Tab-separated table of C-alpha atoms in Angstrom:
chain	number	residue	atom	x	y	z
A	1	SER	CA	0.029	21.195	-2.261
A	2	ILE	CA	0.619	19.043	-5.371
A	3	LEU	CA	-0.126	19.768	-8.715
A	4	SER	CA	-2.170	17.776	-11.472
A	5	PRO	CA	-0.724	15.522	-13.491
A	6	GLN	CA	-1.293	18.202	-16.286
A	7	GLU	CA	0.438	20.750	-14.360
A	8	ILE	CA	3.477	18.762	-13.413
A	9	THR	CA	4.523	18.090	-17.018
A	10	SER	CA	4.086	21.667	-18.095
A	11	PRO	CA	7.246	23.785	-18.800
A	12	LYS	CA	6.613	25.871	-15.786
A	13	TYR	CA	7.554	23.068	-13.537
A	14	LYS	CA	10.472	21.541	-15.246
A	15	HIS	CA	12.286	21.330	-12.166
A	16	ILE	CA	9.981	19.077	-10.757
A	17	SER	CA	9.480	16.980	-13.546
A	18	LYS	CA	13.362	16.386	-13.743
A	19	LYS	CA	13.131	14.480	-10.284
A	20	VAL	CA	10.862	11.826	-11.619
A	21	SER	CA	12.160	8.389	-10.884
A	22	LYS	CA	13.846	6.653	-13.574
A	23	SER	CA	12.163	3.571	-13.003
A	24	THR	CA	10.137	2.290	-15.759
A	25	SER	CA	8.629	-1.144	-14.145
A	26	PHE	CA	7.895	-2.129	-10.542
A	27	ALA	CA	7.589	-5.269	-8.555
A	28	VAL	CA	4.345	-6.714	-7.017
A	29	VAL	CA	4.998	-8.024	-3.532
A	30	ILE	CA	1.905	-10.219	-2.190
A	31	ASN	CA	1.196	-11.146	1.379
A	32	THR	CA	-0.802	-14.247	1.910
A	33	PHE	CA	-1.336	-17.095	4.326
A	34	LYS	CA	-2.998	-20.219	4.159
A	35	ARG	CA	-5.251	-19.052	1.317
A	36	PRO	CA	-4.239	-20.783	-2.004
A	37	ASP	CA	-7.381	-20.115	-3.872
A	38	MET	CA	-7.024	-16.429	-3.017
A	39	LEU	CA	-3.606	-16.558	-3.846
A	40	LYS	CA	-4.032	-18.199	-7.097
A	41	LEU	CA	-6.557	-15.272	-7.905
A	42	SER	CA	-4.216	-12.869	-6.904
A	43	LEU	CA	-1.435	-14.201	-8.825
A	44	ASP	CA	-3.596	-14.501	-12.225
A	45	HIS	CA	-4.695	-10.683	-11.672
A	46	TRP	CA	-0.994	-9.416	-11.316
A	47	VAL	CA	0.876	-11.755	-13.560
A	48	ASN	CA	-1.755	-12.498	-16.436
A	49	LYS	CA	-4.281	-9.776	-16.557
A	50	CYS	CA	-1.879	-6.731	-15.775
A	51	GLY	CA	1.617	-8.033	-16.267
A	52	ARG	CA	4.072	-6.352	-18.095
A	53	LYS	CA	1.599	-3.918	-19.862
A	54	SER	CA	1.187	-2.369	-16.610
A	55	ASN	CA	4.725	-2.025	-15.992
A	56	ILE	CA	5.014	-4.935	-13.559
A	57	SER	CA	8.335	-6.759	-13.977
A	58	GLN	CA	8.536	-8.998	-10.872
A	59	VAL	CA	6.083	-10.645	-8.742
A	60	PHE	CA	6.984	-11.898	-5.156
A	61	VAL	CA	5.037	-13.921	-2.718
A	62	VAL	CA	5.728	-13.718	0.822
A	63	TRP	CA	5.587	-17.241	2.225
A	64	ALA	CA	5.049	-17.656	6.070
A	65	GLU	CA	3.878	-21.218	6.105
A	66	LEU	CA	6.831	-22.648	7.798
A	67	ASP	CA	5.853	-26.189	7.952
A	68	LYS	CA	5.301	-26.410	3.996
A	69	ASP	CA	7.270	-25.806	1.070
A	70	PRO	CA	6.104	-23.026	-1.271
A	71	PRO	CA	4.404	-24.376	-4.411
A	72	LYS	CA	6.230	-23.908	-8.062
A	73	PRO	CA	4.859	-20.813	-9.709
A	74	GLU	CA	3.900	-23.038	-12.701
A	75	ASP	CA	1.781	-25.156	-10.335
A	76	ILE	CA	-0.434	-22.440	-8.942
A	77	LEU	CA	-0.403	-19.721	-11.509
A	78	PRO	CA	-3.495	-19.992	-13.929
A	79	PRO	CA	-2.745	-20.283	-17.408
A	80	LYS	CA	-2.967	-16.932	-19.145
A	81	LYS	CA	-6.245	-16.763	-21.674
A	82	LYS	CA	-5.162	-15.885	-25.169
A	83	LYS	CA	-7.485	-14.155	-27.517
A	84	LEU	CA	-6.994	-15.550	-30.721
A	85	ARG	CA	-8.711	-15.305	-34.049
A	86	SER	CA	-9.616	-18.962	-35.189
A	87	SER	CA	-8.972	-18.049	-38.480
A	88	ASP	CA	-5.692	-16.435	-37.928
A	89	LYS	CA	-3.213	-19.504	-38.011
A	90	ASP	CA	-0.245	-17.482	-38.069
A	91	GLU	CA	-1.192	-15.397	-35.093
A	92	GLU	CA	-1.951	-18.759	-33.254
A	93	GLN	CA	1.405	-20.085	-33.933
A	94	GLN	CA	3.172	-16.839	-33.196
A	95	GLN	CA	1.392	-16.822	-29.693
A	96	LYS	CA	2.048	-20.487	-29.024
A	97	GLY	CA	5.770	-19.801	-29.491
A	98	LYS	CA	5.927	-16.935	-27.192
A	99	SER	CA	8.118	-17.720	-23.965
A	100	LEU	CA	7.328	-16.869	-19.998
A	101	GLU	CA	9.742	-13.903	-20.935
A	102	ASP	CA	6.679	-11.811	-21.980
A	103	GLU	CA	5.155	-12.203	-18.263
A	104	PRO	CA	6.617	-11.040	-15.129
A	105	GLU	CA	8.985	-13.098	-13.198
A	106	VAL	CA	7.198	-14.957	-10.203
A	107	GLU	CA	9.204	-15.776	-7.038
A	108	PHE	CA	8.108	-17.276	-3.511
A	109	LEU	CA	9.813	-15.467	-0.658
A	110	ARG	CA	10.120	-18.200	2.223
A	111	VAL	CA	10.548	-16.061	5.030
A	112	PRO	CA	12.387	-17.334	8.465
A	113	LYS	CA	9.549	-16.412	10.723
A	114	ASP	CA	5.782	-16.117	10.729
A	115	SER	CA	5.595	-12.613	11.168
A	116	LEU	CA	3.895	-9.406	9.865
A	117	ASN	CA	7.368	-7.868	10.258
A	118	SER	CA	8.294	-10.338	7.477
A	119	ARG	CA	6.514	-8.803	4.649
A	120	PHE	CA	9.012	-5.981	4.874
A	121	LEU	CA	12.308	-7.954	4.600
A	122	PRO	CA	14.498	-6.808	1.816
A	123	ILE	CA	14.333	-8.507	-1.209
A	124	SER	CA	17.844	-9.391	-2.756
A	125	ASN	CA	17.087	-8.984	-6.431
A	126	LEU	CA	14.672	-6.337	-6.815
A	127	LYS	CA	15.249	-5.020	-10.214
A	128	SER	CA	13.214	-1.790	-9.495
A	129	ASP	CA	13.320	0.994	-6.727
A	130	ALA	CA	9.411	0.522	-6.818
A	131	VAL	CA	7.776	-1.910	-4.686
A	132	PHE	CA	3.844	-2.233	-4.554
A	133	MET	CA	2.715	-4.147	-1.587
A	134	VAL	CA	-0.590	-5.656	-1.394
A	135	ASP	CA	-2.479	-8.414	0.406
A	136	ASP	CA	-3.766	-11.285	-1.508
A	137	ASP	CA	-7.529	-10.255	-1.262
A	138	VAL	CA	-7.039	-6.838	-2.854
A	139	ARG	CA	-6.975	-6.442	-6.690
A	140	ILE	CA	-6.805	-2.985	-8.215
A	141	ASP	CA	-7.835	-2.880	-11.869
A	142	CYS	CA	-5.050	-2.525	-14.569
A	143	ALA	CA	-5.424	0.973	-15.459
A	144	SER	CA	-5.617	2.119	-11.866
A	145	ILE	CA	-2.278	0.268	-10.964
A	146	THR	CA	-0.536	2.131	-13.858
A	147	ALA	CA	-1.928	5.421	-12.567
A	148	GLY	CA	-0.765	4.502	-9.267
A	149	PHE	CA	2.855	3.759	-10.577
A	150	GLU	CA	3.089	7.186	-12.435
A	151	ALA	CA	1.968	8.813	-9.197
A	152	TRP	CA	4.901	6.990	-7.411
A	153	ARG	CA	7.345	7.943	-10.054
A	154	HIS	CA	6.661	11.721	-9.224
A	155	PHE	CA	6.604	11.240	-5.561
A	156	PRO	CA	9.392	8.355	-5.166
A	157	ASN	CA	9.968	8.972	-1.418
A	158	ALA	CA	6.322	9.136	-0.295
A	159	LEU	CA	4.075	6.346	0.644
A	160	VAL	CA	1.479	6.244	-2.434
A	161	GLY	CA	-1.652	4.404	-2.235
A	162	TYR	CA	-5.280	3.761	-2.184
A	163	TYR	CA	-6.371	3.588	1.384
A	164	PRO	CA	-5.763	6.852	3.326
A	165	ARG	CA	-6.307	7.014	7.204
A	166	LEU	CA	-5.908	9.509	9.685
A	167	ALA	CA	-4.570	9.098	13.219
A	168	SER	CA	-5.827	12.200	15.441
A	169	GLN	CA	-6.381	13.049	19.003
A	170	LYS	CA	-9.550	11.345	20.440
A	171	LEU	CA	-13.133	13.511	20.616
A	172	GLY	CA	-13.960	11.748	23.878
A	173	VAL	CA	-17.588	11.077	22.602
A	174	PHE	CA	-17.176	7.439	23.607
A	175	GLU	CA	-14.637	6.090	25.891
A	176	SER	CA	-11.469	4.797	24.766
A	177	LYS	CA	-8.365	3.719	26.391
A	178	ALA	CA	-6.196	5.421	23.571
A	179	GLU	CA	-5.210	8.917	23.544
A	180	MET	CA	-4.709	8.816	19.834
A	181	ILE	CA	-7.465	7.495	17.489
A	182	TYR	CA	-7.019	5.636	14.394
A	183	HIS	CA	-9.616	6.805	11.704
A	184	THR	CA	-10.719	5.454	8.675
A	185	TRP	CA	-12.396	6.757	5.244
A	186	PRO	CA	-15.783	8.294	6.710
A	187	ILE	CA	-13.268	10.496	9.024
A	188	VAL	CA	-10.808	11.138	6.308
A	189	PHE	CA	-13.520	12.282	4.351
A	190	ALA	CA	-15.277	14.412	6.894
A	191	LYS	CA	-12.066	16.033	8.168
A	192	GLN	CA	-10.667	16.266	4.284
A	193	LYS	CA	-7.046	15.287	5.502
A	194	PHE	CA	-5.043	12.203	6.389
A	195	ASN	CA	-1.521	11.280	7.662
A	196	ILE	CA	-1.532	7.349	6.849
A	197	ILE	CA	-1.612	5.312	3.717
A	198	LEU	CA	-2.205	1.472	4.154
A	199	THR	CA	0.252	-0.743	3.031
A	200	LYS	CA	-2.167	-3.359	2.032
A	201	ALA	CA	-1.980	-1.686	-1.472
A	202	SER	CA	0.645	1.034	-1.737
A	203	PHE	CA	3.897	2.078	-3.667
A	204	PHE	CA	7.201	2.877	-1.888
A	205	HIS	CA	10.653	2.867	-2.443
A	206	LYS	CA	12.637	-0.343	-1.573
A	207	LYS	CA	15.046	1.707	0.533
A	208	TYR	CA	12.366	1.530	3.305
A	209	LEU	CA	12.547	-2.326	3.225
A	210	ASP	CA	16.162	-1.969	4.557
A	211	MET	CA	15.190	0.754	7.328
A	212	TYR	CA	12.435	-1.140	8.404
A	213	HIS	CA	14.465	-3.497	9.948
A	214	ASP	CA	17.163	-1.061	10.956
A	215	ASP	CA	17.142	-0.254	14.710
A	216	ASN	CA	18.428	3.099	13.942
A	217	GLU	CA	15.578	4.027	11.792
A	218	ASN	CA	12.851	1.618	13.323
A	219	PRO	CA	13.075	0.816	16.809
A	220	LYS	CA	13.315	-2.795	17.512
A	221	GLU	CA	10.437	-2.257	20.303
A	222	VAL	CA	8.163	-1.441	17.405
A	223	LEU	CA	8.904	-4.671	15.729
A	224	GLU	CA	8.686	-6.350	19.019
A	225	TYR	CA	5.300	-4.887	19.691
A	226	VAL	CA	4.051	-5.857	16.067
A	227	ASP	CA	4.790	-9.496	16.972
A	228	ALA	CA	3.283	-9.534	20.450
A	229	HIS	CA	0.025	-8.169	18.953
A	230	LYS	CA	0.054	-9.454	15.408
A	231	ASN	CA	-1.028	-5.866	14.033
A	232	CYS	CA	0.238	-2.459	13.011
A	233	GLU	CA	3.029	-3.453	10.937
A	234	ASP	CA	1.750	-0.684	8.469
A	235	VAL	CA	1.203	1.919	11.210
A	236	ALA	CA	5.039	1.095	11.851
A	237	MET	CA	5.832	1.646	8.103
A	238	ALA	CA	3.895	4.926	8.106
A	239	PHE	CA	5.833	6.279	10.856
A	240	LEU	CA	9.042	5.401	9.495
A	241	VAL	CA	8.269	7.199	6.064
A	242	ALA	CA	7.078	10.096	7.709
A	243	ARG	CA	9.811	10.670	10.069
A	244	LYS	CA	12.265	10.301	7.059
A	245	THR	CA	10.103	12.657	4.911
A	246	ALA	CA	8.850	15.313	7.558
A	247	THR	CA	11.067	18.173	6.337
A	248	SER	CA	9.044	17.904	2.910
A	249	LYS	CA	6.150	19.207	4.570
A	250	ARG	CA	7.434	22.803	4.721
A	251	ASN	CA	8.081	23.012	1.019
A	252	GLU	CA	5.525	24.771	-1.407
A	253	TYR	CA	5.331	21.530	-3.260
A	254	CYS	CA	5.277	18.676	-1.003
A	255	ARG	CA	6.525	15.610	-3.165
A	256	ASP	CA	7.461	13.563	-0.176
A	257	CYS	CA	4.051	13.746	1.501
A	258	PRO	CA	1.811	10.658	1.702
A	259	LEU	CA	-0.148	10.501	-1.559
A	260	TYR	CA	-3.692	9.177	-2.164
A	261	VAL	CA	-4.693	7.717	-5.548
A	262	HIS	CA	-8.106	7.025	-6.288
A	263	GLY	CA	-8.616	3.689	-7.891
A	264	LYS	CA	-10.932	0.927	-9.018
A	265	ILE	CA	-10.419	-1.942	-6.140
A	266	LYS	CA	-11.981	-5.364	-5.585
A	267	ASP	CA	-11.301	-5.688	-2.041
A	268	GLU	CA	-12.545	-9.093	-0.560
A	269	GLY	CA	-11.214	-8.082	3.122
A	270	LEU	CA	-13.534	-4.960	3.475
A	271	LEU	CA	-16.903	-6.704	4.061
A	272	ASN	CA	-15.747	-9.908	5.791
A	273	GLY	CA	-12.367	-8.363	7.086
A	274	ILE	CA	-11.744	-6.925	10.779
A	275	SER	CA	-11.863	-3.399	9.343
A	276	THR	CA	-15.226	-3.510	9.121
A	277	SER	CA	-16.883	-6.498	10.589
A	278	GLY	CA	-14.580	-6.186	13.551
A	279	GLY	CA	-14.754	-2.277	13.975
A	280	LYS	CA	-16.819	-2.384	17.061
A	281	LEU	CA	-16.653	0.436	19.703
A	282	SER	CA	-14.897	-1.874	22.567
A	283	PRO	CA	-11.392	-2.428	23.726
A	284	GLN	CA	-11.218	-5.668	22.243
A	285	GLY	CA	-12.371	-4.405	18.693
A	286	HIS	CA	-9.873	-4.202	15.961
A	287	MET	CA	-10.216	-0.447	15.475
A	288	GLU	CA	-9.410	-0.060	19.260
A	289	LYS	CA	-6.556	-1.988	18.954
A	290	ARG	CA	-5.207	-0.080	15.984
A	291	SER	CA	-5.696	3.206	18.264
A	292	GLN	CA	-3.856	1.551	21.081
A	293	CYS	CA	-0.965	0.736	18.889
A	294	LEU	CA	-0.511	4.418	17.841
A	295	ASP	CA	-0.123	5.402	21.432
A	296	GLU	CA	2.524	2.607	22.194
A	297	MET	CA	4.656	3.335	19.129
A	298	ILE	CA	4.399	7.302	20.030
A	299	SER	CA	5.546	6.187	23.455
A	300	ILE	CA	8.600	4.057	21.877
A	301	TYR	CA	9.337	7.094	19.627
A	302	GLU	CA	9.452	9.469	22.655
A	303	ASP	CA	11.833	6.919	24.408
A	304	ARG	CA	14.193	7.760	21.613
A	305	GLY	CA	13.730	11.222	21.670
A	306	TRP	CA	12.104	11.261	18.207
A	307	ASN	CA	8.588	13.426	17.811
A	308	PHE	CA	5.067	11.890	16.644
A	309	PRO	CA	6.294	11.599	13.000
A	310	LEU	CA	2.685	11.819	11.192
A	311	PHE	CA	1.716	15.088	9.461
A	312	ASP	CA	-1.603	15.861	8.114
A	313	VAL	CA	-2.064	16.547	4.593
A	314	PRO	CA	-5.265	17.575	2.852
A	315	LEU	CA	-7.103	14.930	1.066
A	316	GLY	CA	-7.886	17.058	-2.031
A	317	ASP	CA	-4.123	18.616	-2.502
A	318	GLN	CA	-2.613	15.269	-1.631
A	319	SER	CA	-4.675	13.495	-4.339
A	320	TRP	CA	-3.492	12.099	-7.470
A	321	HIS	CA	-6.768	12.870	-9.169
A	322	HIS	CA	-7.553	16.556	-8.173
A	323	ASN	CA	-11.154	17.127	-7.383
A	324	PHE	CA	-13.554	19.181	-5.367
A	325	TRP	CA	-13.946	18.301	-2.054
A	326	TRP	CA	-17.458	16.724	-2.289
A	327	GLN	CA	-16.259	14.694	-5.188
A	328	ASN	CA	-13.428	12.710	-3.294
A	329	THR	CA	-14.354	9.407	-3.111
A	330	PRO	CA	-12.804	6.218	-1.659
A	331	SER	CA	-11.280	3.589	-3.886
A	332	ASN	CA	-14.071	0.976	-2.939
A	333	PHE	CA	-17.396	1.918	-2.144
A	334	TYR	CA	-17.688	-0.343	1.137
A	335	GLU	CA	-14.925	1.845	2.676
A	336	TRP	CA	-17.696	4.214	3.781
A	337	PHE	CA	-19.088	1.396	6.105
A	338	SER	CA	-15.735	1.454	7.966
A	339	VAL	CA	-17.134	3.541	10.964
A	340	GLY	CA	-15.925	1.859	14.095
A	341	ASN	CA	-14.072	4.890	15.707
A	342	MET	CA	-15.941	7.847	14.380
A	343	LEU	CA	-17.157	9.243	17.710
A	344	MET	CA	-13.909	8.317	19.782
């Protein structure tokens, strides 16, 4: 089990604290598609509101609109609001003289293919080992993102994020074509365990971007499945990271296991998104498709002679903020209403 932040910095665990990542900043990678207003809000949050004070050094936007040139950052990024005292002329002049070097660098990444796999393409000019992947409709408050980065620094080989999920054998109460069922927060809480961290808001090491497109690490059949079904690229990444870190689960201190960070999150995709409104108990439902993709990816792994990679970890132990079991809560209250596959 993991240690609390207080324990991890104590002299007793010097051997662990020495392995903390030396990265002092991270890059935000925003996934967006044909939502300029949402993208503008996202950029304003990560660049202006959080920015370098939250250890963000770079912001990348994955641009998959193949028929349209990406905008210039200065044309879409809202101006930063300055809090100035009207009586302090010197401070005002000093603020006006500040350059954009005080803000994270913003770059649009024009990808060659409109594919969910494109969000995991390697980025040539990353300045940090730490990548924070996030959808344009998800905004974590600045204190929570700082805590998440500190958690990743202690767990640099793990998927560290704000949305834990559980893949487990079906209960059989309701019919499902899938053998392995994809569960959201209510079952994670009920069973007090998880084995997936969603990449819609997660930290991971940049090395996984290269591995994702390496057939020896992530079978090309997985990428083909993601393209064909336009779903489950995050499950594919969870499988990849779990397979690469599976040996760590045998250690007393599981510093490579997936880690949940509770945060304060505004997620505009929860109420209007497919994970809640589309989570119906039917073969056509989004949640059922997620379960079917688990089965398919397991089959692809078996064809390679690989075992099912995901391994369960206790919710309490694998949470950056330690709580009693009944105190564990989701990062967004509306996660409680994502109930699509509860009885499958």
